Amino acid sequence: PCQGLGEHAHFRSFGMAFLTLFRIATGDNWNGIMKDTLREECDGSEECLQNCCVNPYVAPLFFVCFVLVAQFVLVNVVVAVLMKHLEESHKQVKFEDLFLVQCFKLCFIETKERLMKLVGKDINRKQKREKADLTHKIETYFD
């Protein structure tokens, strides 16, 4: 009895062979499929269509190399996706930190302006321009 090859995993057509290789790449019973290719009761003729024999040295070598390379590629894809999301989250944090700094500066300038009015003085033009710029940046942040 077959341990891996069957109706849903075989190499009789290109499409099913591709799906079988994908199944092997994900690690789903790849050793059972490899064992099925190494059965002793097989048809060794040239016109074989079912239950065909394969080289007992090449099949294990192919399966092990294919699984190692496929797992290496899949792990690299997962790591690449995680790194991309980590990088995007750092950009978001930096942007939020910048927003908080701008809010703090605006609060400081407004507090200074109120204190100066209590004393009877006014803030200088540079601080007024900075206040207007910060107000505009903060307002556009939510747009």
PDB file of C-alpha atoms in Angstrom:
ATOM      1  CA  PRO A   1       0.000   0.000   0.000  1.00  0.00           C
ATOM      2  CA  CYS A   2       1.136   3.530  -0.827  1.00  0.00           C
ATOM      3  CA  GLN A   3       2.089   5.850   2.016  1.00  0.00           C
ATOM      4  CA  GLY A   4       2.129   9.088   0.037  1.00  0.00           C
ATOM      5  CA  LEU A   5       1.430   8.621  -3.639  1.00  0.00           C
ATOM      6  CA  GLY A   6      -2.166   8.146  -4.703  1.00  0.00           C
ATOM      7  CA  GLU A   7      -5.104   9.927  -6.309  1.00  0.00           C
ATOM      8  CA  HIS A   8      -4.106  13.358  -4.968  1.00  0.00           C
ATOM      9  CA  ALA A   9      -0.320  13.011  -5.171  1.00  0.00           C
ATOM     10  CA  HIS A  10       1.306  11.541  -8.274  1.00  0.00           C
ATOM     11  CA  PHE A  11       3.616  12.402 -11.169  1.00  0.00           C
ATOM     12  CA  ARG A  12       1.420  11.230 -14.083  1.00  0.00           C
ATOM     13  CA  SER A  13       0.566  14.744 -15.321  1.00  0.00           C
ATOM     14  CA  PHE A  14       2.390  18.052 -15.167  1.00  0.00           C
ATOM     15  CA  GLY A  15      -0.259  19.743 -13.021  1.00  0.00           C
ATOM     16  CA  MET A  16      -0.451  16.998 -10.416  1.00  0.00           C
ATOM     17  CA  ALA A  17       3.348  16.659 -10.422  1.00  0.00           C
ATOM     18  CA  PHE A  18       3.568  20.400  -9.714  1.00  0.00           C
ATOM     19  CA  LEU A  19       1.031  20.133  -6.884  1.00  0.00           C
ATOM     20  CA  THR A  20       2.823  17.075  -5.504  1.00  0.00           C
ATOM     21  CA  LEU A  21       6.125  18.960  -5.491  1.00  0.00           C
ATOM     22  CA  PHE A  22       4.404  21.872  -3.734  1.00  0.00           C
ATOM     23  CA  ARG A  23       3.052  19.428  -1.167  1.00  0.00           C
ATOM     24  CA  ILE A  24       6.567  18.053  -0.694  1.00  0.00           C
ATOM     25  CA  ALA A  25       7.972  21.599  -0.380  1.00  0.00           C
ATOM     26  CA  THR A  26       5.572  22.317   2.485  1.00  0.00           C
ATOM     27  CA  GLY A  27       6.767  19.163   4.240  1.00  0.00           C
ATOM     28  CA  ASP A  28       3.454  17.316   3.968  1.00  0.00           C
ATOM     29  CA  ASN A  29       4.364  13.582   4.036  1.00  0.00           C
ATOM     30  CA  TRP A  30       7.375  14.028   1.768  1.00  0.00           C
ATOM     31  CA  ASN A  31       9.093  11.006   3.269  1.00  0.00           C
ATOM     32  CA  GLY A  32       6.026   8.836   2.522  1.00  0.00           C
ATOM     33  CA  ILE A  33       6.080   9.975  -1.111  1.00  0.00           C
ATOM     34  CA  MET A  34       9.808   9.264  -1.298  1.00  0.00           C
ATOM     35  CA  LYS A  35       9.281   5.771   0.154  1.00  0.00           C
ATOM     36  CA  ASP A  36       6.595   5.090  -2.474  1.00  0.00           C
ATOM     37  CA  THR A  37       9.079   5.900  -5.241  1.00  0.00           C
ATOM     38  CA  LEU A  38      11.485   3.302  -3.792  1.00  0.00           C
ATOM     39  CA  ARG A  39       9.107   0.297  -3.693  1.00  0.00           C
ATOM     40  CA  GLU A  40      10.541  -3.013  -4.772  1.00  0.00           C
ATOM     41  CA  GLU A  41       7.396  -4.351  -6.492  1.00  0.00           C
ATOM     42  CA  CYS A  42       7.450  -1.958  -9.449  1.00  0.00           C
ATOM     43  CA  ASP A  43       7.310  -2.068 -13.260  1.00  0.00           C
ATOM     44  CA  GLY A  44      10.777  -1.583 -14.769  1.00  0.00           C
ATOM     45  CA  SER A  45       9.704  -1.542 -18.442  1.00  0.00           C
ATOM     46  CA  GLU A  46      10.271   1.451 -20.744  1.00  0.00           C
ATOM     47  CA  GLU A  47       6.522   1.869 -21.500  1.00  0.00           C
ATOM     48  CA  CYS A  48       5.547   1.996 -17.830  1.00  0.00           C
ATOM     49  CA  LEU A  49       2.566   4.241 -17.011  1.00  0.00           C
ATOM     50  CA  GLN A  50       1.808   3.108 -13.470  1.00  0.00           C
ATOM     51  CA  ASN A  51       3.900   1.786 -10.573  1.00  0.00           C
ATOM     52  CA  CYS A  52       7.172   2.640 -12.367  1.00  0.00           C
ATOM     53  CA  CYS A  53      10.627   2.010 -10.899  1.00  0.00           C
ATOM     54  CA  VAL A  54      13.101   4.800 -10.230  1.00  0.00           C
ATOM     55  CA  ASN A  55      16.801   4.750  -9.502  1.00  0.00           C
ATOM     56  CA  PRO A  56      17.197   3.874  -5.785  1.00  0.00           C
ATOM     57  CA  TYR A  57      20.117   6.333  -5.439  1.00  0.00           C
ATOM     58  CA  VAL A  58      18.751   9.294  -7.366  1.00  0.00           C
ATOM     59  CA  ALA A  59      15.264   9.416  -5.785  1.00  0.00           C
ATOM     60  CA  PRO A  60      16.381   9.918  -2.145  1.00  0.00           C
ATOM     61  CA  LEU A  61      19.027  12.405  -3.246  1.00  0.00           C
ATOM     62  CA  PHE A  62      16.434  14.366  -5.259  1.00  0.00           C
ATOM     63  CA  PHE A  63      13.856  14.379  -2.457  1.00  0.00           C
ATOM     64  CA  VAL A  64      16.281  15.406   0.277  1.00  0.00           C
ATOM     65  CA  CYS A  65      17.866  18.156  -1.864  1.00  0.00           C
ATOM     66  CA  PHE A  66      14.450  19.398  -3.018  1.00  0.00           C
ATOM     67  CA  VAL A  67      13.074  19.531   0.545  1.00  0.00           C
ATOM     68  CA  LEU A  68      16.170  21.330   1.870  1.00  0.00           C
ATOM     69  CA  VAL A  69      16.134  23.941  -0.898  1.00  0.00           C
ATOM     70  CA  ALA A  70      12.353  24.429  -0.677  1.00  0.00           C
ATOM     71  CA  GLN A  71      12.447  24.825   3.108  1.00  0.00           C
ATOM     72  CA  PHE A  72      15.345  27.271   2.791  1.00  0.00           C
ATOM     73  CA  VAL A  73      13.372  29.356   0.288  1.00  0.00           C
ATOM     74  CA  LEU A  74      10.174  29.255   2.374  1.00  0.00           C
ATOM     75  CA  VAL A  75      12.033  30.286   5.530  1.00  0.00           C
ATOM     76  CA  ASN A  76      13.679  33.172   3.645  1.00  0.00           C
ATOM     77  CA  VAL A  77      10.285  34.334   2.360  1.00  0.00           C
ATOM     78  CA  VAL A  78       8.864  34.322   5.887  1.00  0.00           C
ATOM     79  CA  VAL A  79      11.900  36.216   7.213  1.00  0.00           C
ATOM     80  CA  ALA A  80      11.650  38.767   4.387  1.00  0.00           C
ATOM     81  CA  VAL A  81       7.966  39.405   5.124  1.00  0.00           C
ATOM     82  CA  LEU A  82       8.673  39.789   8.846  1.00  0.00           C
ATOM     83  CA  MET A  83      11.550  42.192   8.167  1.00  0.00           C
ATOM     84  CA  LYS A  84       9.358  44.295   5.875  1.00  0.00           C
ATOM     85  CA  HIS A  85       6.625  44.583   8.506  1.00  0.00           C
ATOM     86  CA  LEU A  86       9.189  45.397  11.193  1.00  0.00           C
ATOM     87  CA  GLU A  87      10.665  48.148   9.023  1.00  0.00           C
ATOM     88  CA  GLU A  88       7.217  49.603   8.323  1.00  0.00           C
ATOM     89  CA  SER A  89       6.342  49.575  12.021  1.00  0.00           C
ATOM     90  CA  HIS A  90       9.582  51.453  12.822  1.00  0.00           C
ATOM     91  CA  LYS A  91       8.699  54.091  10.216  1.00  0.00           C
ATOM     92  CA  GLN A  92       5.253  54.464  11.794  1.00  0.00           C
ATOM     93  CA  VAL A  93       6.760  54.820  15.272  1.00  0.00           C
ATOM     94  CA  LYS A  94       9.223  57.472  14.042  1.00  0.00           C
ATOM     95  CA  PHE A  95       6.374  59.384  12.404  1.00  0.00           C
ATOM     96  CA  GLU A  96       4.300  59.233  15.593  1.00  0.00           C
ATOM     97  CA  ASP A  97       7.304  60.355  17.659  1.00  0.00           C
ATOM     98  CA  LEU A  98       7.781  63.316  15.332  1.00  0.00           C
ATOM     99  CA  PHE A  99       4.114  64.194  15.732  1.00  0.00           C
ATOM    100  CA  LEU A 100       4.404  64.084  19.534  1.00  0.00           C
ATOM    101  CA  VAL A 101       7.492  66.310  19.465  1.00  0.00           C
ATOM    102  CA  GLN A 102       5.657  68.825  17.283  1.00  0.00           C
ATOM    103  CA  CYS A 103       2.683  68.793  19.680  1.00  0.00           C
ATOM    104  CA  PHE A 104       4.997  69.337  22.629  1.00  0.00           C
ATOM    105  CA  LYS A 105       6.715  72.266  20.892  1.00  0.00           C
ATOM    106  CA  LEU A 106       3.368  73.844  20.056  1.00  0.00           C
ATOM    107  CA  CYS A 107       2.167  73.447  23.662  1.00  0.00           C
ATOM    108  CA  PHE A 108       5.415  74.993  24.903  1.00  0.00           C
ATOM    109  CA  ILE A 109       5.108  77.989  22.550  1.00  0.00           C
ATOM    110  CA  GLU A 110       1.441  78.524  23.485  1.00  0.00           C
ATOM    111  CA  THR A 111       2.243  78.300  27.198  1.00  0.00           C
ATOM    112  CA  LYS A 112       5.115  80.741  26.762  1.00  0.00           C
ATOM    113  CA  GLU A 113       2.821  83.083  24.805  1.00  0.00           C
ATOM    114  CA  ARG A 114       0.208  83.038  27.622  1.00  0.00           C
ATOM    115  CA  LEU A 115       2.857  83.696  30.268  1.00  0.00           C
ATOM    116  CA  MET A 116       4.289  86.564  28.223  1.00  0.00           C
ATOM    117  CA  LYS A 117       0.781  88.092  27.901  1.00  0.00           C
ATOM    118  CA  LEU A 118       0.363  87.910  31.673  1.00  0.00           C
ATOM    119  CA  VAL A 119       3.539  89.926  32.034  1.00  0.00           C
ATOM    120  CA  GLY A 120       2.420  92.298  29.264  1.00  0.00           C
ATOM    121  CA  LYS A 121       4.840  91.227  26.560  1.00  0.00           C
ATOM    122  CA  ASP A 122       4.451  89.437  23.233  1.00  0.00           C
ATOM    123  CA  ILE A 123       6.441  86.544  21.685  1.00  0.00           C
ATOM    124  CA  ASN A 124       8.820  87.389  18.852  1.00  0.00           C
ATOM    125  CA  ARG A 125       8.103  86.918  15.108  1.00  0.00           C
ATOM    126  CA  LYS A 126      10.241  83.799  14.866  1.00  0.00           C
ATOM    127  CA  GLN A 127       8.171  82.032  17.501  1.00  0.00           C
ATOM    128  CA  LYS A 128       4.919  83.224  15.911  1.00  0.00           C
ATOM    129  CA  ARG A 129       6.032  81.802  12.553  1.00  0.00           C
ATOM    130  CA  GLU A 130       7.110  78.533  14.241  1.00  0.00           C
ATOM    131  CA  LYS A 131       3.713  78.342  15.995  1.00  0.00           C
ATOM    132  CA  ALA A 132       1.885  78.813  12.686  1.00  0.00           C
ATOM    133  CA  ASP A 133       4.047  76.163  10.981  1.00  0.00           C
ATOM    134  CA  LEU A 134       3.529  73.637  13.782  1.00  0.00           C
ATOM    135  CA  THR A 135      -0.215  74.286  13.849  1.00  0.00           C
ATOM    136  CA  HIS A 136      -0.389  73.682  10.101  1.00  0.00           C
ATOM    137  CA  LYS A 137       1.683  70.457  10.341  1.00  0.00           C
ATOM    138  CA  ILE A 138      -0.454  69.094  13.182  1.00  0.00           C
ATOM    139  CA  GLU A 139      -3.705  69.945  11.398  1.00  0.00           C
ATOM    140  CA  THR A 140      -2.551  68.256   8.175  1.00  0.00           C
ATOM    141  CA  TYR A 141      -1.464  65.163  10.111  1.00  0.00           C
ATOM    142  CA  PHE A 142      -5.108  64.121  10.527  1.00  0.00           C
ATOM    143  CA  ASP A 143      -6.117  64.826   6.911  1.00  0.00           C
TER     144      ASP A 143
END
